PDB file of C-alpha atoms in Angstrom:
ATOM      1  CA  UNK A   1      75.973 142.466  89.751  1.00  0.00           C
ATOM      2  CA  UNK A   2      76.814 145.667  88.241  1.00  0.00           C
ATOM      3  CA  UNK A   3      79.464 145.795  85.614  1.00  0.00           C
ATOM      4  CA  UNK A   4      81.998 148.516  85.225  1.00  0.00           C
ATOM      5  CA  UNK A   5      82.078 149.220  81.484  1.00  0.00           C
ATOM      6  CA  UNK A   6      84.194 152.075  80.105  1.00  0.00           C
ATOM      7  CA  UNK A   7      83.079 154.500  77.490  1.00  0.00           C
ATOM      8  CA  UNK A   8      83.775 153.311  74.127  1.00  0.00           C
ATOM      9  CA  UNK A   9      82.753 153.197  70.373  1.00  0.00           C
ATOM     10  CA  UNK A  10      83.690 149.487  69.469  1.00  0.00           C
ATOM     11  CA  UNK A  11      83.491 146.639  71.608  1.00  0.00           C
ATOM     12  CA  UNK A  12      85.111 143.349  70.506  1.00  0.00           C
ATOM     13  CA  UNK A  13      84.113 139.885  72.419  1.00  0.00           C
ATOM     14  CA  UNK A  14      87.026 137.411  71.880  1.00  0.00           C
ATOM     15  CA  UNK A  15      85.949 133.948  72.819  1.00  0.00           C
ATOM     16  CA  UNK A  16      86.831 130.242  71.910  1.00  0.00           C
ATOM     17  CA  UNK A  17      84.186 127.289  71.820  1.00  0.00           C
ATOM     18  CA  UNK A  18      85.053 123.583  72.524  1.00  0.00           C
ATOM     19  CA  UNK A  19      84.287 122.321  69.176  1.00  0.00           C
ATOM     20  CA  UNK A  20      84.059 118.785  70.392  1.00  0.00           C
ATOM     21  CA  UNK A  21      81.316 119.761  72.852  1.00  0.00           C
ATOM     22  CA  UNK A  22      79.162 122.495  70.434  1.00  0.00           C
ATOM     23  CA  UNK A  23      76.519 119.967  69.112  1.00  0.00           C
ATOM     24  CA  UNK A  24      75.722 119.161  72.770  1.00  0.00           C
ATOM     25  CA  UNK A  25      75.356 122.913  73.906  1.00  0.00           C
ATOM     26  CA  UNK A  26      73.100 124.916  71.426  1.00  0.00           C
ATOM     27  CA  UNK A  27      71.952 127.586  72.931  1.00  0.00           C
ATOM     28  CA  UNK A  28      74.281 127.462  76.197  1.00  0.00           C
ATOM     29  CA  UNK A  29      77.516 128.295  74.325  1.00  0.00           C
ATOM     30  CA  UNK A  30      78.910 130.184  77.714  1.00  0.00           C
ATOM     31  CA  UNK A  31      78.995 126.717  79.360  1.00  0.00           C
ATOM     32  CA  UNK A  32      81.834 125.456  76.627  1.00  0.00           C
ATOM     33  CA  UNK A  33      83.868 128.798  76.474  1.00  0.00           C
ATOM     34  CA  UNK A  34      87.032 128.170  78.191  1.00  0.00           C
ATOM     35  CA  UNK A  35      88.444 131.546  76.897  1.00  0.00           C
ATOM     36  CA  UNK A  36      86.817 134.560  76.656  1.00  0.00           C
ATOM     37  CA  UNK A  37      87.423 138.548  76.834  1.00  0.00           C
ATOM     38  CA  UNK A  38      85.682 142.006  75.978  1.00  0.00           C
ATOM     39  CA  UNK A  39      87.878 144.612  74.928  1.00  0.00           C
ATOM     40  CA  UNK A  40      86.609 148.208  74.804  1.00  0.00           C
ATOM     41  CA  UNK A  41      88.014 150.694  72.221  1.00  0.00           C
ATOM     42  CA  UNK A  42      87.261 154.618  71.098  1.00  0.00           C
ATOM     43  CA  UNK A  43      89.268 155.015  67.829  1.00  0.00           C
ATOM     44  CA  UNK A  44      89.395 152.914  64.499  1.00  0.00           C
ATOM     45  CA  UNK A  45      93.312 152.685  65.176  1.00  0.00           C
ATOM     46  CA  UNK A  46      92.843 150.970  68.550  1.00  0.00           C
ATOM     47  CA  UNK A  47      90.414 148.573  66.908  1.00  0.00           C
ATOM     48  CA  UNK A  48      92.820 147.727  63.897  1.00  0.00           C
ATOM     49  CA  UNK A  49      95.828 147.384  66.108  1.00  0.00           C
ATOM     50  CA  UNK A  50      93.861 144.910  68.435  1.00  0.00           C
ATOM     51  CA  UNK A  51      92.624 142.885  65.455  1.00  0.00           C
ATOM     52  CA  UNK A  52      96.265 142.757  64.139  1.00  0.00           C
ATOM     53  CA  UNK A  53      97.528 141.419  67.770  1.00  0.00           C
ATOM     54  CA  UNK A  54      94.867 138.790  68.023  1.00  0.00           C
ATOM     55  CA  UNK A  55      95.968 137.672  64.445  1.00  0.00           C
ATOM     56  CA  UNK A  56      92.573 138.378  62.765  1.00  0.00           C
ATOM     57  CA  UNK A  57      92.669 140.259  59.368  1.00  0.00           C
ATOM     58  CA  UNK A  58      90.812 143.707  59.805  1.00  0.00           C
ATOM     59  CA  UNK A  59      90.206 143.338  55.845  1.00  0.00           C
ATOM     60  CA  UNK A  60      87.815 140.548  56.607  1.00  0.00           C
ATOM     61  CA  UNK A  61      85.193 142.953  58.033  1.00  0.00           C
ATOM     62  CA  UNK A  62      82.951 145.703  56.241  1.00  0.00           C
ATOM     63  CA  UNK A  63      83.881 149.241  56.547  1.00  0.00           C
ATOM     64  CA  UNK A  64      82.933 151.562  58.102  1.00  0.00           C
ATOM     65  CA  UNK A  65      82.985 149.701  61.489  1.00  0.00           C
ATOM     66  CA  UNK A  66      79.168 149.316  62.462  1.00  0.00           C
ATOM     67  CA  UNK A  67      76.639 147.251  63.721  1.00  0.00           C
ATOM     68  CA  UNK A  68      73.022 148.049  63.609  1.00  0.00           C
ATOM     69  CA  UNK A  69      71.939 145.376  66.078  1.00  0.00           C
ATOM     70  CA  UNK A  70      70.003 146.906  68.495  1.00  0.00           C
ATOM     71  CA  UNK A  71      71.401 146.887  72.267  1.00  0.00           C
TER      72      UNK A  71
END
């Protein structure tokens, strides 16, 4: 199944887990994610605005926005 992922600099994965089920699904968290959404962004302004819209304080993150995790 091909995924149509747009060009982007930032990727935000917003998800919720069912807390009551977490102990039973270690390693299979996708089975207890009732809500999940990915956002693809190209500017720091878009990123900060999205975090604010999601009620997440951008100051809780380390600047500059980066992740060294290999994909």
